[in-house]
């Protein structure tokens, strides 16, 4: 957006009859942009910032192939064929290949939504939200308890936040909306 367009945009915004429609269009674009980060397995901000890989895909990790199924493993591994240790009740070959932050239900990705808050006809804000309690620690990283017991540090895997690519998309939406192409 050119610097000389700013005063014109402010005048057009003040004359706009339904600015919440523009906010909804921007909200849809933002949610789609952030959901795309899951497919890319990284965060788009001035290029793709790939997420740190997960331990369930590392054959040398004790978490290799782990797939939480809600049932507790007894902790002891049974001997499989030819004396090899089996992987246990929670092993899943599919888990070794599944994308990062994408469970079988994709519930974190699907939980992203936007909310338009209209304080007045001239003041509108937009928030990207998730109803999943673990969304912020996945996005920002931090200390977690594994199964409520062992503390572990989860690396940040941002999927929502400031993004140059999203800013460019929003600029285009606003310019198209205000017919300033």
PDB file of C-alpha atoms in Angstrom:
ATOM      1  CA  UNK A   1       0.000   0.000   0.000  1.00  0.00           C
ATOM      2  CA  UNK A   2       1.426   3.358  -0.957  1.00  0.00           C
ATOM      3  CA  UNK A   3       1.961   5.885   1.835  1.00  0.00           C
ATOM      4  CA  UNK A   4      -0.173   8.476   0.024  1.00  0.00           C
ATOM      5  CA  UNK A   5      -3.178   6.080   0.123  1.00  0.00           C
ATOM      6  CA  UNK A   6      -3.434   6.250   3.948  1.00  0.00           C
ATOM      7  CA  UNK A   7      -5.450   9.528   4.218  1.00  0.00           C
ATOM      8  CA  UNK A   8      -7.798   8.357   1.455  1.00  0.00           C
ATOM      9  CA  UNK A   9      -8.324   5.015   3.241  1.00  0.00           C
ATOM     10  CA  UNK A  10      -9.126   6.839   6.502  1.00  0.00           C
ATOM     11  CA  UNK A  11     -11.756   8.973   4.747  1.00  0.00           C
ATOM     12  CA  UNK A  12     -13.283   5.962   2.963  1.00  0.00           C
ATOM     13  CA  UNK A  13     -13.277   3.916   6.198  1.00  0.00           C
ATOM     14  CA  UNK A  14     -15.183   6.670   8.019  1.00  0.00           C
ATOM     15  CA  UNK A  15     -17.775   6.715   5.222  1.00  0.00           C
ATOM     16  CA  UNK A  16     -18.117   2.928   5.068  1.00  0.00           C
ATOM     17  CA  UNK A  17     -21.602   1.696   5.966  1.00  0.00           C
ATOM     18  CA  UNK A  18     -20.644  -1.853   6.977  1.00  0.00           C
ATOM     19  CA  UNK A  19     -17.003  -2.168   8.074  1.00  0.00           C
ATOM     20  CA  UNK A  20     -17.705  -5.466   9.872  1.00  0.00           C
ATOM     21  CA  UNK A  21     -18.098  -7.109   6.439  1.00  0.00           C
ATOM     22  CA  UNK A  22     -14.498  -6.175   5.649  1.00  0.00           C
ATOM     23  CA  UNK A  23     -13.414  -7.475   9.067  1.00  0.00           C
ATOM     24  CA  UNK A  24     -15.124 -10.836   8.371  1.00  0.00           C
ATOM     25  CA  UNK A  25     -13.366 -11.099   5.006  1.00  0.00           C
ATOM     26  CA  UNK A  26     -10.021 -10.373   6.670  1.00  0.00           C
ATOM     27  CA  UNK A  27     -10.850 -12.885   9.428  1.00  0.00           C
ATOM     28  CA  UNK A  28     -11.562 -15.630   6.894  1.00  0.00           C
ATOM     29  CA  UNK A  29      -8.306 -14.890   5.097  1.00  0.00           C
ATOM     30  CA  UNK A  30      -6.336 -14.934   8.368  1.00  0.00           C
ATOM     31  CA  UNK A  31      -7.830 -18.240   9.535  1.00  0.00           C
ATOM     32  CA  UNK A  32      -7.140 -19.870   6.150  1.00  0.00           C
ATOM     33  CA  UNK A  33      -3.579 -18.493   6.173  1.00  0.00           C
ATOM     34  CA  UNK A  34      -2.912 -19.865   9.664  1.00  0.00           C
ATOM     35  CA  UNK A  35      -4.498 -23.242   8.861  1.00  0.00           C
ATOM     36  CA  UNK A  36      -2.171 -23.467   5.872  1.00  0.00           C
ATOM     37  CA  UNK A  37       0.778 -23.386   8.303  1.00  0.00           C
ATOM     38  CA  UNK A  38      -0.250 -26.881   9.440  1.00  0.00           C
ATOM     39  CA  UNK A  39      -0.025 -28.191   5.880  1.00  0.00           C
ATOM     40  CA  UNK A  40       3.357 -26.490   5.430  1.00  0.00           C
ATOM     41  CA  UNK A  41       4.581 -27.719   8.858  1.00  0.00           C
ATOM     42  CA  UNK A  42       5.976 -24.299   9.611  1.00  0.00           C
ATOM     43  CA  UNK A  43       5.140 -20.612   9.921  1.00  0.00           C
ATOM     44  CA  UNK A  44       5.027 -18.181   7.014  1.00  0.00           C
ATOM     45  CA  UNK A  45       6.626 -14.871   7.949  1.00  0.00           C
ATOM     46  CA  UNK A  46       9.058 -13.527   5.391  1.00  0.00           C
ATOM     47  CA  UNK A  47       9.426 -17.100   4.112  1.00  0.00           C
ATOM     48  CA  UNK A  48       8.699 -20.485   5.641  1.00  0.00           C
ATOM     49  CA  UNK A  49      10.095 -21.068   9.138  1.00  0.00           C
ATOM     50  CA  UNK A  50       9.932 -24.873   9.447  1.00  0.00           C
ATOM     51  CA  UNK A  51       8.875 -26.326  12.806  1.00  0.00           C
ATOM     52  CA  UNK A  52      11.247 -28.464  14.848  1.00  0.00           C
ATOM     53  CA  UNK A  53      10.594 -32.137  14.104  1.00  0.00           C
ATOM     54  CA  UNK A  54       8.718 -34.289  16.616  1.00  0.00           C
ATOM     55  CA  UNK A  55      10.235 -37.133  18.600  1.00  0.00           C
ATOM     56  CA  UNK A  56       7.596 -39.610  17.413  1.00  0.00           C
ATOM     57  CA  UNK A  57       9.274 -39.496  13.962  1.00  0.00           C
ATOM     58  CA  UNK A  58      12.815 -40.087  15.303  1.00  0.00           C
ATOM     59  CA  UNK A  59      13.670 -43.844  15.316  1.00  0.00           C
ATOM     60  CA  UNK A  60      16.216 -43.231  18.116  1.00  0.00           C
ATOM     61  CA  UNK A  61      13.661 -41.660  20.429  1.00  0.00           C
ATOM     62  CA  UNK A  62      11.665 -43.609  23.032  1.00  0.00           C
ATOM     63  CA  UNK A  63       8.649 -41.695  21.674  1.00  0.00           C
ATOM     64  CA  UNK A  64       9.117 -43.139  18.175  1.00  0.00           C
ATOM     65  CA  UNK A  65       5.739 -44.077  16.710  1.00  0.00           C
ATOM     66  CA  UNK A  66       3.863 -43.026  19.837  1.00  0.00           C
ATOM     67  CA  UNK A  67       0.155 -42.556  19.256  1.00  0.00           C
ATOM     68  CA  UNK A  68      -1.917 -41.661  22.321  1.00  0.00           C
ATOM     69  CA  UNK A  69      -5.017 -43.813  22.405  1.00  0.00           C
ATOM     70  CA  UNK A  70      -6.280 -43.104  25.889  1.00  0.00           C
ATOM     71  CA  UNK A  71      -5.203 -46.476  27.283  1.00  0.00           C
ATOM     72  CA  UNK A  72      -2.214 -46.840  29.563  1.00  0.00           C
ATOM     73  CA  UNK A  73       0.705 -48.967  28.531  1.00  0.00           C
ATOM     74  CA  UNK A  74       2.094 -51.209  31.268  1.00  0.00           C
ATOM     75  CA  UNK A  75       5.537 -49.771  30.587  1.00  0.00           C
ATOM     76  CA  UNK A  76       7.167 -53.152  29.886  1.00  0.00           C
ATOM     77  CA  UNK A  77       7.790 -54.118  26.322  1.00  0.00           C
ATOM     78  CA  UNK A  78       7.002 -57.672  25.334  1.00  0.00           C
ATOM     79  CA  UNK A  79       9.349 -59.715  23.243  1.00  0.00           C
ATOM     80  CA  UNK A  80       8.177 -59.902  19.651  1.00  0.00           C
ATOM     81  CA  UNK A  81       9.293 -62.224  16.883  1.00  0.00           C
ATOM     82  CA  UNK A  82      12.854 -63.542  17.078  1.00  0.00           C
ATOM     83  CA  UNK A  83      13.504 -61.966  20.489  1.00  0.00           C
ATOM     84  CA  UNK A  84      13.069 -58.326  19.337  1.00  0.00           C
ATOM     85  CA  UNK A  85      11.324 -55.878  21.610  1.00  0.00           C
ATOM     86  CA  UNK A  86       7.889 -54.909  20.371  1.00  0.00           C
ATOM     87  CA  UNK A  87       7.038 -51.196  20.271  1.00  0.00           C
ATOM     88  CA  UNK A  88       4.221 -51.456  22.818  1.00  0.00           C
ATOM     89  CA  UNK A  89       0.493 -50.838  22.794  1.00  0.00           C
ATOM     90  CA  UNK A  90       0.722 -47.225  21.694  1.00  0.00           C
ATOM     91  CA  UNK A  91       2.968 -47.716  18.663  1.00  0.00           C
ATOM     92  CA  UNK A  92       1.612 -46.651  15.300  1.00  0.00           C
ATOM     93  CA  UNK A  93       3.560 -46.749  12.055  1.00  0.00           C
ATOM     94  CA  UNK A  94       1.277 -43.982  10.771  1.00  0.00           C
ATOM     95  CA  UNK A  95       2.392 -41.761  13.682  1.00  0.00           C
ATOM     96  CA  UNK A  96       5.974 -41.927  12.383  1.00  0.00           C
ATOM     97  CA  UNK A  97       4.838 -40.226   9.176  1.00  0.00           C
ATOM     98  CA  UNK A  98       1.956 -37.996  10.311  1.00  0.00           C
ATOM     99  CA  UNK A  99       2.637 -34.243   9.935  1.00  0.00           C
ATOM    100  CA  UNK A 100       3.602 -32.154  12.960  1.00  0.00           C
ATOM    101  CA  UNK A 101       0.700 -30.793  15.094  1.00  0.00           C
ATOM    102  CA  UNK A 102      -1.738 -32.837  13.045  1.00  0.00           C
ATOM    103  CA  UNK A 103      -3.435 -35.589  14.985  1.00  0.00           C
ATOM    104  CA  UNK A 104      -5.819 -37.966  13.294  1.00  0.00           C
ATOM    105  CA  UNK A 105      -8.691 -35.553  14.006  1.00  0.00           C
ATOM    106  CA  UNK A 106      -6.752 -32.341  13.123  1.00  0.00           C
ATOM    107  CA  UNK A 107      -8.632 -30.736  16.029  1.00  0.00           C
ATOM    108  CA  UNK A 108      -6.090 -27.970  16.707  1.00  0.00           C
ATOM    109  CA  UNK A 109      -6.115 -26.835  13.084  1.00  0.00           C
ATOM    110  CA  UNK A 110      -9.903 -27.094  12.877  1.00  0.00           C
ATOM    111  CA  UNK A 111     -10.312 -25.111  16.123  1.00  0.00           C
ATOM    112  CA  UNK A 112      -8.966 -21.874  14.627  1.00  0.00           C
ATOM    113  CA  UNK A 113     -11.644 -19.235  14.239  1.00  0.00           C
ATOM    114  CA  UNK A 114     -11.971 -15.476  14.210  1.00  0.00           C
ATOM    115  CA  UNK A 115     -14.102 -13.133  16.272  1.00  0.00           C
ATOM    116  CA  UNK A 116     -15.114  -9.658  15.196  1.00  0.00           C
ATOM    117  CA  UNK A 117     -15.652  -7.275  18.102  1.00  0.00           C
ATOM    118  CA  UNK A 118     -17.565  -4.139  17.282  1.00  0.00           C
ATOM    119  CA  UNK A 119     -17.151  -1.555  20.029  1.00  0.00           C
ATOM    120  CA  UNK A 120     -18.674   1.105  17.786  1.00  0.00           C
ATOM    121  CA  UNK A 121     -19.247   1.675  14.090  1.00  0.00           C
ATOM    122  CA  UNK A 122     -15.784   3.269  13.920  1.00  0.00           C
ATOM    123  CA  UNK A 123     -13.923   0.820  16.143  1.00  0.00           C
ATOM    124  CA  UNK A 124     -13.699  -2.813  15.094  1.00  0.00           C
ATOM    125  CA  UNK A 125     -11.208  -5.401  16.255  1.00  0.00           C
ATOM    126  CA  UNK A 126     -10.509  -8.896  15.023  1.00  0.00           C
ATOM    127  CA  UNK A 127      -9.122 -11.800  17.063  1.00  0.00           C
ATOM    128  CA  UNK A 128      -7.965 -15.235  15.933  1.00  0.00           C
ATOM    129  CA  UNK A 129      -8.932 -17.801  18.574  1.00  0.00           C
ATOM    130  CA  UNK A 130      -8.821 -21.482  19.451  1.00  0.00           C
ATOM    131  CA  UNK A 131     -10.897 -23.212  22.094  1.00  0.00           C
ATOM    132  CA  UNK A 132      -8.161 -25.814  22.669  1.00  0.00           C
ATOM    133  CA  UNK A 133      -6.420 -25.269  26.025  1.00  0.00           C
ATOM    134  CA  UNK A 134      -3.098 -26.493  24.620  1.00  0.00           C
ATOM    135  CA  UNK A 135      -3.090 -24.138  21.606  1.00  0.00           C
ATOM    136  CA  UNK A 136      -0.959 -21.432  23.227  1.00  0.00           C
ATOM    137  CA  UNK A 137       1.763 -23.800  24.489  1.00  0.00           C
ATOM    138  CA  UNK A 138       1.960 -25.430  21.051  1.00  0.00           C
ATOM    139  CA  UNK A 139       2.175 -22.000  19.397  1.00  0.00           C
ATOM    140  CA  UNK A 140       4.597 -20.354  21.855  1.00  0.00           C
ATOM    141  CA  UNK A 141       6.356 -23.339  23.459  1.00  0.00           C
ATOM    142  CA  UNK A 142       6.820 -23.827  27.184  1.00  0.00           C
ATOM    143  CA  UNK A 143       6.817 -26.253  30.056  1.00  0.00           C
ATOM    144  CA  UNK A 144       4.280 -29.087  30.028  1.00  0.00           C
ATOM    145  CA  UNK A 145       3.586 -32.180  32.109  1.00  0.00           C
ATOM    146  CA  UNK A 146       3.602 -35.425  30.118  1.00  0.00           C
ATOM    147  CA  UNK A 147       0.580 -37.423  31.285  1.00  0.00           C
ATOM    148  CA  UNK A 148       0.428 -35.114  34.312  1.00  0.00           C
ATOM    149  CA  UNK A 149       3.725 -36.434  35.685  1.00  0.00           C
ATOM    150  CA  UNK A 150       7.040 -35.663  33.992  1.00  0.00           C
ATOM    151  CA  UNK A 151       7.952 -32.074  33.129  1.00  0.00           C
ATOM    152  CA  UNK A 152       9.149 -31.417  29.595  1.00  0.00           C
ATOM    153  CA  UNK A 153       9.866 -28.338  27.499  1.00  0.00           C
ATOM    154  CA  UNK A 154       7.792 -28.146  24.348  1.00  0.00           C
ATOM    155  CA  UNK A 155       9.454 -26.171  21.529  1.00  0.00           C
ATOM    156  CA  UNK A 156       7.516 -23.303  19.994  1.00  0.00           C
ATOM    157  CA  UNK A 157       5.791 -24.306  16.780  1.00  0.00           C
ATOM    158  CA  UNK A 158       4.055 -21.052  15.823  1.00  0.00           C
ATOM    159  CA  UNK A 159       0.996 -21.338  13.628  1.00  0.00           C
ATOM    160  CA  UNK A 160      -0.673 -18.016  14.574  1.00  0.00           C
ATOM    161  CA  UNK A 161       1.064 -14.658  14.810  1.00  0.00           C
ATOM    162  CA  UNK A 162       2.311 -11.699  12.817  1.00  0.00           C
ATOM    163  CA  UNK A 163       3.097 -12.658   9.230  1.00  0.00           C
ATOM    164  CA  UNK A 164       4.392 -10.505   6.391  1.00  0.00           C
ATOM    165  CA  UNK A 165       2.607 -12.731   3.880  1.00  0.00           C
ATOM    166  CA  UNK A 166      -0.688 -12.286   5.729  1.00  0.00           C
ATOM    167  CA  UNK A 167      -0.130  -8.514   5.921  1.00  0.00           C
ATOM    168  CA  UNK A 168       0.236  -8.496   2.119  1.00  0.00           C
ATOM    169  CA  UNK A 169      -3.011 -10.480   1.715  1.00  0.00           C
ATOM    170  CA  UNK A 170      -4.851  -8.104   4.068  1.00  0.00           C
ATOM    171  CA  UNK A 171      -3.519  -5.057   2.197  1.00  0.00           C
ATOM    172  CA  UNK A 172      -4.897  -6.520  -1.038  1.00  0.00           C
ATOM    173  CA  UNK A 173      -8.299  -7.223   0.544  1.00  0.00           C
ATOM    174  CA  UNK A 174      -8.538  -3.682   1.922  1.00  0.00           C
ATOM    175  CA  UNK A 175      -7.427  -2.083  -1.338  1.00  0.00           C
ATOM    176  CA  UNK A 176      -9.884  -4.214  -3.339  1.00  0.00           C
ATOM    177  CA  UNK A 177     -12.631  -3.389  -0.880  1.00  0.00           C
ATOM    178  CA  UNK A 178     -11.941   0.314  -1.089  1.00  0.00           C
ATOM    179  CA  UNK A 179     -11.389   0.128  -4.861  1.00  0.00           C
ATOM    180  CA  UNK A 180      -7.898   1.645  -4.657  1.00  0.00           C
ATOM    181  CA  UNK A 181      -6.151  -0.877  -6.899  1.00  0.00           C
TER     182      UNK A 181
END
